[in-house]
Amino acid sequence: MQQESNKKIFLTALILALFFSFVVSLAAVLLKPIQQKNEELERNKNVLLAAGKNINNLDEEFKKIKIFYFDLKSKRVEIADDVSKYFKNFKKISENPQTSIKVEEGLEGFKSIPAKIPFYAFYENGNLDCIVLPIYGNGLWSTMYGFIAIEKDGNTIKGLTFYDQKETPGLGGEVDNPKWKSLWKSKKIFDKNGNLKIEVIKGNPDKNSENWQYQIDGLSGATMTTNGVNSFVRFWLSDKGFGYLLKYLNEHKELPIEKN
Ligand SMILES: Cc1cc2nc3c(=O)[nH]c(=O)nc-3n(C[C@H](O)[C@H](O)[C@H](O)COP(=O)(O)O)c2cc1C
């Protein structure tokens, strides 16, 4: 009798466990597209934020955007159709030898990066207004993903945002504080000889120094995170990242688009 009831309890528990694991898996599968859509919205919102555009007009503003790939090998620009696939498969793309390139140094914690990286170009009345480049790299606790917007001169920063980072709120997490991000606006990336000069420093940049235009005051109490940001922003703006694109823009006032 006792054995019979134990069997029943076991069977009921098993059925319940199976049922709920099925429900949870089904929910995960069904919610995946919604989750991906929300991630895309959050990314797109941050593209606009970096460029200082109105985020309440997401669809309208996105009509003024063209999306391209920058080919890190050929240094050319190609029109991109659907970049959601790039972000969805980002890890695979950045690790597969067929779709990535090796990085020897400069991007702490990464051995390879995608060979073709999407970026966004804003146009006003048909003229290029600014470009928005994706950037990523390691902070203290997490890989931080964001965007940096650069004026059409290829040298002046318009804005910086982070749409995914897990640094400590109130410490490293302050990288997403509008007040800190505003320090980047109008800073210059290169000097007149094309040397990469932008840097995050510890302490207030000296207004009387020639270097003031290239320097951003790091977050106090979060030196490790800001060191990470300094290092990966410099990587992406260097010739290992988008440097060539920026210098081309500075010189030619247009993108190096592959003409067929
Ligand atoms: C619980 C905890 C969380 C921390 N989180 C961060 C962080 O997210 N980013 C960071 O740079 N430092 C963080 N720190 C502080 C670092 O350990 C280190 O003290 C700090 O980066 C030094 O910055 P400072 O030289 O500006 O004081 C954290 C410390 C503790 C105890």
PDB file of C-alpha atoms and ligand atoms in Angstrom:
ATOM      1  CA  MET A   1       0.000   0.000   0.000  1.00  0.00           C
ATOM      2  CA  GLN A   2       2.766   2.411   1.121  1.00  0.00           C
ATOM      3  CA  GLN A   3       4.828   1.389  -1.910  1.00  0.00           C
ATOM      4  CA  GLU A   4       1.879   2.095  -4.190  1.00  0.00           C
ATOM      5  CA  SER A   5       1.373   5.628  -2.811  1.00  0.00           C
ATOM      6  CA  ASN A   6       5.151   6.406  -3.061  1.00  0.00           C
ATOM      7  CA  LYS A   7       4.964   5.376  -6.695  1.00  0.00           C
ATOM      8  CA  LYS A   8       2.028   7.765  -7.234  1.00  0.00           C
ATOM      9  CA  ILE A   9       3.863  10.657  -5.549  1.00  0.00           C
ATOM     10  CA  PHE A  10       6.959   9.991  -7.635  1.00  0.00           C
ATOM     11  CA  LEU A  11       4.940   9.790 -10.858  1.00  0.00           C
ATOM     12  CA  THR A  12       3.000  12.980 -10.090  1.00  0.00           C
ATOM     13  CA  ALA A  13       6.244  14.831  -9.293  1.00  0.00           C
ATOM     14  CA  LEU A  14       7.809  13.558 -12.510  1.00  0.00           C
ATOM     15  CA  ILE A  15       4.821  14.605 -14.625  1.00  0.00           C
ATOM     16  CA  LEU A  16       4.761  18.047 -12.986  1.00  0.00           C
ATOM     17  CA  ALA A  17       8.526  18.487 -13.463  1.00  0.00           C
ATOM     18  CA  LEU A  18       8.279  17.479 -17.126  1.00  0.00           C
ATOM     19  CA  PHE A  19       5.261  19.703 -17.684  1.00  0.00           C
ATOM     20  CA  PHE A  20       6.864  22.796 -16.155  1.00  0.00           C
ATOM     21  CA  SER A  21      10.207  22.274 -17.862  1.00  0.00           C
ATOM     22  CA  PHE A  22       8.261  22.057 -21.132  1.00  0.00           C
ATOM     23  CA  VAL A  23       6.401  25.294 -20.300  1.00  0.00           C
ATOM     24  CA  VAL A  24       9.671  27.076 -19.418  1.00  0.00           C
ATOM     25  CA  SER A  25      11.428  25.871 -22.596  1.00  0.00           C
ATOM     26  CA  LEU A  26       8.417  26.817 -24.710  1.00  0.00           C
ATOM     27  CA  ALA A  27       8.322  30.281 -23.130  1.00  0.00           C
ATOM     28  CA  ALA A  28      12.063  30.717 -23.792  1.00  0.00           C
ATOM     29  CA  VAL A  29      11.624  29.727 -27.450  1.00  0.00           C
ATOM     30  CA  LEU A  30       8.511  31.860 -27.937  1.00  0.00           C
ATOM     31  CA  LEU A  31      10.012  34.879 -26.168  1.00  0.00           C
ATOM     32  CA  LYS A  32      13.333  34.749 -28.032  1.00  0.00           C
ATOM     33  CA  PRO A  33      12.154  36.801 -31.049  1.00  0.00           C
ATOM     34  CA  ILE A  34      10.581  39.403 -28.723  1.00  0.00           C
ATOM     35  CA  GLN A  35      13.798  39.552 -26.709  1.00  0.00           C
ATOM     36  CA  GLN A  36      15.856  39.982 -29.880  1.00  0.00           C
ATOM     37  CA  LYS A  37      13.484  42.700 -31.122  1.00  0.00           C
ATOM     38  CA  ASN A  38      13.839  44.547 -27.808  1.00  0.00           C
ATOM     39  CA  GLU A  39      17.618  44.244 -27.959  1.00  0.00           C
ATOM     40  CA  GLU A  40      17.524  45.707 -31.459  1.00  0.00           C
ATOM     41  CA  LEU A  41      15.315  48.594 -30.280  1.00  0.00           C
ATOM     42  CA  GLU A  42      17.685  49.293 -27.399  1.00  0.00           C
ATOM     43  CA  ARG A  43      20.654  49.269 -29.789  1.00  0.00           C
ATOM     44  CA  ASN A  44      18.936  51.548 -32.275  1.00  0.00           C
ATOM     45  CA  LYS A  45      17.907  53.913 -29.480  1.00  0.00           C
ATOM     46  CA  ASN A  46      21.557  54.113 -28.422  1.00  0.00           C
ATOM     47  CA  VAL A  47      22.699  54.812 -31.989  1.00  0.00           C
ATOM     48  CA  LEU A  48      20.397  57.867 -31.911  1.00  0.00           C
ATOM     49  CA  LEU A  49      21.469  58.847 -28.398  1.00  0.00           C
ATOM     50  CA  ALA A  50      25.140  58.762 -29.380  1.00  0.00           C
ATOM     51  CA  ALA A  51      24.397  60.979 -32.372  1.00  0.00           C
ATOM     52  CA  GLY A  52      22.356  63.384 -30.207  1.00  0.00           C
ATOM     53  CA  LYS A  53      19.118  62.662 -32.096  1.00  0.00           C
ATOM     54  CA  ASN A  54      15.552  62.536 -30.873  1.00  0.00           C
ATOM     55  CA  ILE A  55      14.894  59.030 -29.532  1.00  0.00           C
ATOM     56  CA  ASN A  56      11.117  59.546 -29.520  1.00  0.00           C
ATOM     57  CA  ASN A  57      11.230  59.557 -33.295  1.00  0.00           C
ATOM     58  CA  LEU A  58      13.038  56.263 -33.696  1.00  0.00           C
ATOM     59  CA  ASP A  59      11.425  55.233 -36.979  1.00  0.00           C
ATOM     60  CA  GLU A  60      11.621  58.737 -38.533  1.00  0.00           C
ATOM     61  CA  GLU A  61      15.245  59.206 -37.522  1.00  0.00           C
ATOM     62  CA  PHE A  62      16.183  55.736 -38.740  1.00  0.00           C
ATOM     63  CA  LYS A  63      14.938  56.681 -42.212  1.00  0.00           C
ATOM     64  CA  LYS A  64      17.829  59.190 -42.359  1.00  0.00           C
ATOM     65  CA  ILE A  65      20.344  56.458 -41.619  1.00  0.00           C
ATOM     66  CA  LYS A  66      22.332  54.329 -44.008  1.00  0.00           C
ATOM     67  CA  ILE A  67      24.044  51.254 -42.631  1.00  0.00           C
ATOM     68  CA  PHE A  68      27.382  50.089 -43.983  1.00  0.00           C
ATOM     69  CA  TYR A  69      30.026  47.498 -43.254  1.00  0.00           C
ATOM     70  CA  PHE A  70      33.614  48.615 -42.817  1.00  0.00           C
ATOM     71  CA  ASP A  71      35.922  45.882 -44.072  1.00  0.00           C
ATOM     72  CA  LEU A  72      38.951  45.892 -41.795  1.00  0.00           C
ATOM     73  CA  LYS A  73      41.048  44.029 -44.380  1.00  0.00           C
ATOM     74  CA  SER A  74      40.259  45.914 -47.589  1.00  0.00           C
ATOM     75  CA  LYS A  75      39.535  49.190 -45.690  1.00  0.00           C
ATOM     76  CA  ARG A  76      36.493  49.673 -47.921  1.00  0.00           C
ATOM     77  CA  VAL A  77      32.897  50.366 -47.099  1.00  0.00           C
ATOM     78  CA  GLU A  78      29.994  48.241 -48.360  1.00  0.00           C
ATOM     79  CA  ILE A  79      26.273  48.851 -48.073  1.00  0.00           C
ATOM     80  CA  ALA A  80      24.784  46.587 -45.407  1.00  0.00           C
ATOM     81  CA  ASP A  81      21.284  45.201 -45.672  1.00  0.00           C
ATOM     82  CA  ASP A  82      20.294  43.531 -42.444  1.00  0.00           C
ATOM     83  CA  VAL A  83      22.667  44.054 -39.531  1.00  0.00           C
ATOM     84  CA  SER A  84      20.406  42.307 -37.025  1.00  0.00           C
ATOM     85  CA  LYS A  85      22.030  39.033 -38.157  1.00  0.00           C
ATOM     86  CA  TYR A  86      25.442  40.474 -37.324  1.00  0.00           C
ATOM     87  CA  PHE A  87      24.413  41.332 -33.767  1.00  0.00           C
ATOM     88  CA  LYS A  88      22.538  38.048 -33.329  1.00  0.00           C
ATOM     89  CA  ASN A  89      25.558  35.998 -34.415  1.00  0.00           C
ATOM     90  CA  PHE A  90      28.170  38.398 -33.096  1.00  0.00           C
ATOM     91  CA  LYS A  91      30.057  35.841 -30.978  1.00  0.00           C
ATOM     92  CA  LYS A  92      30.267  33.298 -33.799  1.00  0.00           C
ATOM     93  CA  ILE A  93      31.273  35.938 -36.368  1.00  0.00           C
ATOM     94  CA  SER A  94      33.968  37.363 -34.123  1.00  0.00           C
ATOM     95  CA  GLU A  95      35.482  33.938 -33.420  1.00  0.00           C
ATOM     96  CA  ASN A  96      35.130  32.082 -36.721  1.00  0.00           C
ATOM     97  CA  PRO A  97      38.471  32.328 -38.617  1.00  0.00           C
ATOM     98  CA  GLN A  98      36.496  32.743 -41.899  1.00  0.00           C
ATOM     99  CA  THR A  99      34.647  35.846 -40.702  1.00  0.00           C
ATOM    100  CA  SER A 100      37.128  37.370 -38.243  1.00  0.00           C
ATOM    101  CA  ILE A 101      40.625  38.769 -38.042  1.00  0.00           C
ATOM    102  CA  LYS A 102      43.160  38.178 -35.317  1.00  0.00           C
ATOM    103  CA  VAL A 103      44.109  40.895 -32.855  1.00  0.00           C
ATOM    104  CA  GLU A 104      47.564  40.653 -31.378  1.00  0.00           C
ATOM    105  CA  GLU A 105      47.179  43.438 -28.831  1.00  0.00           C
ATOM    106  CA  GLY A 106      45.143  46.473 -27.907  1.00  0.00           C
ATOM    107  CA  LEU A 107      41.812  44.823 -27.144  1.00  0.00           C
ATOM    108  CA  GLU A 108      42.304  43.162 -23.773  1.00  0.00           C
ATOM    109  CA  GLY A 109      40.637  39.743 -23.541  1.00  0.00           C
ATOM    110  CA  PHE A 110      39.945  39.318 -27.266  1.00  0.00           C
ATOM    111  CA  LYS A 111      41.967  37.281 -29.733  1.00  0.00           C
ATOM    112  CA  SER A 112      39.885  38.112 -32.787  1.00  0.00           C
ATOM    113  CA  ILE A 113      37.284  40.610 -34.006  1.00  0.00           C
ATOM    114  CA  PRO A 114      34.785  40.541 -36.902  1.00  0.00           C
ATOM    115  CA  ALA A 115      36.475  41.279 -40.240  1.00  0.00           C
ATOM    116  CA  LYS A 116      33.508  43.383 -41.309  1.00  0.00           C
ATOM    117  CA  ILE A 117      31.908  45.704 -38.799  1.00  0.00           C
ATOM    118  CA  PRO A 118      28.628  47.530 -39.340  1.00  0.00           C
ATOM    119  CA  PHE A 119      28.354  51.258 -38.720  1.00  0.00           C
ATOM    120  CA  TYR A 120      25.646  53.871 -39.170  1.00  0.00           C
ATOM    121  CA  ALA A 121      25.757  57.070 -41.229  1.00  0.00           C
ATOM    122  CA  PHE A 122      23.269  59.904 -40.664  1.00  0.00           C
ATOM    123  CA  TYR A 123      22.327  62.150 -43.560  1.00  0.00           C
ATOM    124  CA  GLU A 124      20.653  65.567 -43.465  1.00  0.00           C
ATOM    125  CA  ASN A 125      19.201  66.731 -46.806  1.00  0.00           C
ATOM    126  CA  GLY A 126      21.317  64.176 -48.588  1.00  0.00           C
ATOM    127  CA  ASN A 127      24.562  65.298 -46.953  1.00  0.00           C
ATOM    128  CA  LEU A 128      26.537  63.206 -44.486  1.00  0.00           C
ATOM    129  CA  ASP A 129      25.972  64.514 -40.968  1.00  0.00           C
ATOM    130  CA  CYS A 130      27.834  62.074 -38.721  1.00  0.00           C
ATOM    131  CA  ILE A 131      28.736  58.412 -38.346  1.00  0.00           C
ATOM    132  CA  VAL A 132      28.098  56.089 -35.416  1.00  0.00           C
ATOM    133  CA  LEU A 133      30.563  53.280 -34.783  1.00  0.00           C
ATOM    134  CA  PRO A 134      30.036  50.262 -32.556  1.00  0.00           C
ATOM    135  CA  ILE A 135      32.687  49.811 -29.880  1.00  0.00           C
ATOM    136  CA  TYR A 136      33.222  47.098 -27.290  1.00  0.00           C
ATOM    137  CA  GLY A 137      35.791  45.885 -24.825  1.00  0.00           C
ATOM    138  CA  ASN A 138      36.324  44.781 -21.263  1.00  0.00           C
ATOM    139  CA  GLY A 139      35.764  46.917 -18.191  1.00  0.00           C
ATOM    140  CA  LEU A 140      36.426  45.535 -14.726  1.00  0.00           C
ATOM    141  CA  TRP A 141      33.631  42.957 -14.587  1.00  0.00           C
ATOM    142  CA  SER A 142      32.073  42.838 -17.995  1.00  0.00           C
ATOM    143  CA  THR A 143      32.355  43.301 -21.718  1.00  0.00           C
ATOM    144  CA  MET A 144      30.900  46.708 -22.425  1.00  0.00           C
ATOM    145  CA  TYR A 145      29.084  47.369 -25.703  1.00  0.00           C
ATOM    146  CA  GLY A 146      28.384  50.860 -26.956  1.00  0.00           C
ATOM    147  CA  PHE A 147      28.510  53.385 -29.758  1.00  0.00           C
ATOM    148  CA  ILE A 148      30.625  56.416 -30.490  1.00  0.00           C
ATOM    149  CA  ALA A 149      29.293  59.126 -32.811  1.00  0.00           C
ATOM    150  CA  ILE A 150      31.771  61.159 -34.812  1.00  0.00           C
ATOM    151  CA  GLU A 151      31.208  64.315 -36.863  1.00  0.00           C
ATOM    152  CA  LYS A 152      31.683  64.250 -40.617  1.00  0.00           C
ATOM    153  CA  ASP A 153      35.205  65.637 -40.124  1.00  0.00           C
ATOM    154  CA  GLY A 154      36.168  62.148 -38.874  1.00  0.00           C
ATOM    155  CA  ASN A 155      37.799  63.768 -35.855  1.00  0.00           C
ATOM    156  CA  THR A 156      35.265  65.369 -33.496  1.00  0.00           C
ATOM    157  CA  ILE A 157      33.316  63.217 -31.058  1.00  0.00           C
ATOM    158  CA  LYS A 158      29.593  63.863 -31.022  1.00  0.00           C
ATOM    159  CA  GLY A 159      28.617  61.407 -28.326  1.00  0.00           C
ATOM    160  CA  LEU A 160      29.194  58.091 -26.585  1.00  0.00           C
ATOM    161  CA  THR A 161      26.727  55.553 -25.221  1.00  0.00           C
ATOM    162  CA  PHE A 162      26.729  52.101 -23.662  1.00  0.00           C
ATOM    163  CA  TYR A 163      23.772  49.822 -24.277  1.00  0.00           C
ATOM    164  CA  ASP A 164      25.115  46.732 -22.517  1.00  0.00           C
ATOM    165  CA  GLN A 165      27.549  46.659 -19.578  1.00  0.00           C
ATOM    166  CA  LYS A 166      27.595  45.047 -16.157  1.00  0.00           C
ATOM    167  CA  GLU A 167      29.953  47.268 -14.188  1.00  0.00           C
ATOM    168  CA  THR A 168      29.006  48.069 -10.576  1.00  0.00           C
ATOM    169  CA  PRO A 169      26.099  50.524 -10.409  1.00  0.00           C
ATOM    170  CA  GLY A 170      27.324  53.785  -8.859  1.00  0.00           C
ATOM    171  CA  LEU A 171      30.983  52.941  -9.631  1.00  0.00           C
ATOM    172  CA  GLY A 172      31.974  51.603 -13.061  1.00  0.00           C
ATOM    173  CA  GLY A 173      28.294  51.692 -14.069  1.00  0.00           C
ATOM    174  CA  GLU A 174      28.576  55.490 -14.091  1.00  0.00           C
ATOM    175  CA  VAL A 175      30.042  55.210 -17.596  1.00  0.00           C
ATOM    176  CA  ASP A 176      26.395  55.362 -18.634  1.00  0.00           C
ATOM    177  CA  ASN A 177      25.736  58.529 -16.629  1.00  0.00           C
ATOM    178  CA  PRO A 178      24.758  61.328 -19.086  1.00  0.00           C
ATOM    179  CA  LYS A 179      26.966  63.740 -17.130  1.00  0.00           C
ATOM    180  CA  TRP A 180      30.096  61.633 -17.697  1.00  0.00           C
ATOM    181  CA  LYS A 181      29.188  60.822 -21.288  1.00  0.00           C
ATOM    182  CA  SER A 182      28.754  64.556 -22.002  1.00  0.00           C
ATOM    183  CA  LEU A 183      32.488  65.059 -21.238  1.00  0.00           C
ATOM    184  CA  TRP A 184      33.240  63.288 -24.533  1.00  0.00           C
ATOM    185  CA  LYS A 185      31.293  65.740 -26.681  1.00  0.00           C
ATOM    186  CA  SER A 186      33.500  67.934 -28.926  1.00  0.00           C
ATOM    187  CA  LYS A 187      36.725  66.143 -27.939  1.00  0.00           C
ATOM    188  CA  LYS A 188      39.164  65.539 -30.800  1.00  0.00           C
ATOM    189  CA  ILE A 189      40.497  62.107 -31.711  1.00  0.00           C
ATOM    190  CA  PHE A 190      43.642  62.879 -33.744  1.00  0.00           C
ATOM    191  CA  ASP A 191      46.122  65.738 -33.740  1.00  0.00           C
ATOM    192  CA  LYS A 192      46.897  67.579 -36.978  1.00  0.00           C
ATOM    193  CA  ASN A 193      49.502  64.961 -37.881  1.00  0.00           C
ATOM    194  CA  GLY A 194      46.989  62.146 -37.585  1.00  0.00           C
ATOM    195  CA  ASN A 195      48.349  60.788 -34.285  1.00  0.00           C
ATOM    196  CA  LEU A 196      45.735  59.137 -32.062  1.00  0.00           C
ATOM    197  CA  LYS A 197      45.454  61.484 -29.081  1.00  0.00           C
ATOM    198  CA  ILE A 198      42.066  60.858 -27.438  1.00  0.00           C
ATOM    199  CA  GLU A 199      42.486  59.538 -23.883  1.00  0.00           C
ATOM    200  CA  VAL A 200      40.769  59.168 -20.544  1.00  0.00           C
ATOM    201  CA  ILE A 201      42.967  60.550 -17.789  1.00  0.00           C
ATOM    202  CA  LYS A 202      42.823  60.519 -13.994  1.00  0.00           C
ATOM    203  CA  GLY A 203      41.778  64.001 -12.934  1.00  0.00           C
ATOM    204  CA  ASN A 204      40.496  67.114 -14.640  1.00  0.00           C
ATOM    205  CA  PRO A 205      42.150  67.965 -17.964  1.00  0.00           C
ATOM    206  CA  ASP A 206      44.068  71.250 -17.779  1.00  0.00           C
ATOM    207  CA  LYS A 207      42.123  73.867 -19.767  1.00  0.00           C
ATOM    208  CA  ASN A 208      45.325  75.732 -20.541  1.00  0.00           C
ATOM    209  CA  SER A 209      47.046  72.681 -21.934  1.00  0.00           C
ATOM    210  CA  GLU A 210      47.113  71.906 -25.633  1.00  0.00           C
ATOM    211  CA  ASN A 211      46.042  68.350 -24.735  1.00  0.00           C
ATOM    212  CA  TRP A 212      42.769  69.507 -23.173  1.00  0.00           C
ATOM    213  CA  GLN A 213      40.887  68.971 -26.445  1.00  0.00           C
ATOM    214  CA  TYR A 214      41.843  65.255 -26.429  1.00  0.00           C
ATOM    215  CA  GLN A 215      41.339  64.434 -22.731  1.00  0.00           C
ATOM    216  CA  ILE A 216      38.394  63.198 -20.667  1.00  0.00           C
ATOM    217  CA  ASP A 217      38.347  63.078 -16.873  1.00  0.00           C
ATOM    218  CA  GLY A 218      37.987  59.426 -15.750  1.00  0.00           C
ATOM    219  CA  LEU A 219      35.396  58.355 -13.171  1.00  0.00           C
ATOM    220  CA  SER A 220      36.712  58.579  -9.631  1.00  0.00           C
ATOM    221  CA  GLY A 221      36.375  55.295  -7.722  1.00  0.00           C
ATOM    222  CA  ALA A 222      36.170  53.436 -11.028  1.00  0.00           C
ATOM    223  CA  THR A 223      39.649  53.722 -12.447  1.00  0.00           C
ATOM    224  CA  MET A 224      39.650  50.088 -13.596  1.00  0.00           C
ATOM    225  CA  THR A 225      36.472  50.510 -15.662  1.00  0.00           C
ATOM    226  CA  THR A 226      37.594  53.828 -17.127  1.00  0.00           C
ATOM    227  CA  ASN A 227      41.020  52.368 -17.952  1.00  0.00           C
ATOM    228  CA  GLY A 228      39.162  49.669 -19.872  1.00  0.00           C
ATOM    229  CA  VAL A 229      37.029  52.248 -21.704  1.00  0.00           C
ATOM    230  CA  ASN A 230      40.137  54.296 -22.538  1.00  0.00           C
ATOM    231  CA  SER A 231      41.896  51.266 -23.893  1.00  0.00           C
ATOM    232  CA  PHE A 232      39.098  49.887 -26.069  1.00  0.00           C
ATOM    233  CA  VAL A 233      37.913  53.283 -27.372  1.00  0.00           C
ATOM    234  CA  ARG A 234      41.502  53.962 -28.461  1.00  0.00           C
ATOM    235  CA  PHE A 235      41.686  50.505 -30.050  1.00  0.00           C
ATOM    236  CA  TRP A 236      38.556  51.039 -32.151  1.00  0.00           C
ATOM    237  CA  LEU A 237      39.650  54.520 -33.251  1.00  0.00           C
ATOM    238  CA  SER A 238      43.172  53.347 -34.117  1.00  0.00           C
ATOM    239  CA  ASP A 239      44.274  51.865 -37.447  1.00  0.00           C
ATOM    240  CA  LYS A 240      43.464  48.414 -36.007  1.00  0.00           C
ATOM    241  CA  GLY A 241      39.820  49.493 -35.893  1.00  0.00           C
ATOM    242  CA  PHE A 242      38.106  52.373 -37.688  1.00  0.00           C
ATOM    243  CA  GLY A 243      41.166  54.668 -37.899  1.00  0.00           C
ATOM    244  CA  TYR A 244      41.508  54.412 -41.667  1.00  0.00           C
ATOM    245  CA  LEU A 245      37.808  55.176 -42.172  1.00  0.00           C
ATOM    246  CA  LEU A 246      38.065  58.294 -39.994  1.00  0.00           C
ATOM    247  CA  LYS A 247      41.169  59.577 -41.735  1.00  0.00           C
ATOM    248  CA  TYR A 248      39.594  58.958 -45.145  1.00  0.00           C
ATOM    249  CA  LEU A 249      36.527  60.901 -44.030  1.00  0.00           C
ATOM    250  CA  ASN A 250      38.705  63.736 -42.776  1.00  0.00           C
ATOM    251  CA  GLU A 251      40.565  63.955 -46.049  1.00  0.00           C
ATOM    252  CA  HIS A 252      37.826  63.276 -48.615  1.00  0.00           C
ATOM    253  CA  LYS A 253      34.680  64.408 -46.744  1.00  0.00           C
ATOM    254  CA  GLU A 254      32.959  61.225 -47.938  1.00  0.00           C
ATOM    255  CA  LEU A 255      33.008  57.520 -47.117  1.00  0.00           C
ATOM    256  CA  PRO A 256      35.321  55.127 -49.010  1.00  0.00           C
ATOM    257  CA  ILE A 257      32.343  53.372 -50.622  1.00  0.00           C
ATOM    258  CA  GLU A 258      33.127  50.558 -53.059  1.00  0.00           C
ATOM    259  CA  LYS A 259      31.850  51.735 -56.452  1.00  0.00           C
ATOM    260  CA  ASN A 260      30.880  48.985 -58.872  1.00  0.00           C
TER     261      ASN A 260
HETATM  262  C1  LIG B   1      32.160  45.760  -4.543  1.00  0.00           C
HETATM  263  C2  LIG B   1      33.087  46.606  -5.366  1.00  0.00           C
HETATM  264  C3  LIG B   1      32.737  46.901  -6.672  1.00  0.00           C
HETATM  265  C4  LIG B   1      33.587  47.669  -7.470  1.00  0.00           C
HETATM  266  N1  LIG B   1      33.232  47.940  -8.743  1.00  0.00           N
HETATM  267  C5  LIG B   1      34.064  48.650  -9.539  1.00  0.00           C
HETATM  268  C6  LIG B   1      33.751  48.923 -10.887  1.00  0.00           C
HETATM  269  O1  LIG B   1      32.689  48.561 -11.420  1.00  0.00           O
HETATM  270  N2  LIG B   1      34.656  49.601 -11.632  1.00  0.00           N
HETATM  271  C7  LIG B   1      35.834  50.048 -11.111  1.00  0.00           C
HETATM  272  O2  LIG B   1      36.624  50.637 -11.841  1.00  0.00           O
HETATM  273  N3  LIG B   1      36.147  49.833  -9.836  1.00  0.00           N
HETATM  274  C8  LIG B   1      35.297  49.148  -9.035  1.00  0.00           C
HETATM  275  N4  LIG B   1      35.627  48.916  -7.737  1.00  0.00           N
HETATM  276  C9  LIG B   1      36.802  49.603  -7.190  1.00  0.00           C
HETATM  277  C10 LIG B   1      38.112  48.993  -7.662  1.00  0.00           C
HETATM  278  O3  LIG B   1      38.352  47.861  -6.915  1.00  0.00           O
HETATM  279  C11 LIG B   1      39.226  50.029  -7.482  1.00  0.00           C
HETATM  280  O4  LIG B   1      39.322  50.354  -6.138  1.00  0.00           O
HETATM  281  C12 LIG B   1      38.948  51.303  -8.251  1.00  0.00           C
HETATM  282  O5  LIG B   1      38.806  51.005  -9.612  1.00  0.00           O
HETATM  283  C13 LIG B   1      40.066  52.303  -8.084  1.00  0.00           C
HETATM  284  O6  LIG B   1      39.590  53.544  -8.564  1.00  0.00           O
HETATM  285  P1  LIG B   1      40.138  54.937  -7.992  1.00  0.00           P
HETATM  286  O7  LIG B   1      41.621  54.868  -8.172  1.00  0.00           O
HETATM  287  O8  LIG B   1      39.515  55.991  -8.865  1.00  0.00           O
HETATM  288  O9  LIG B   1      39.697  55.020  -6.579  1.00  0.00           O
HETATM  289  C14 LIG B   1      34.796  48.154  -6.940  1.00  0.00           C
HETATM  290  C15 LIG B   1      35.140  47.844  -5.615  1.00  0.00           C
HETATM  291  C16 LIG B   1      34.304  47.093  -4.844  1.00  0.00           C
HETATM  292  C17 LIG B   1      34.711  46.784  -3.421  1.00  0.00           C
END
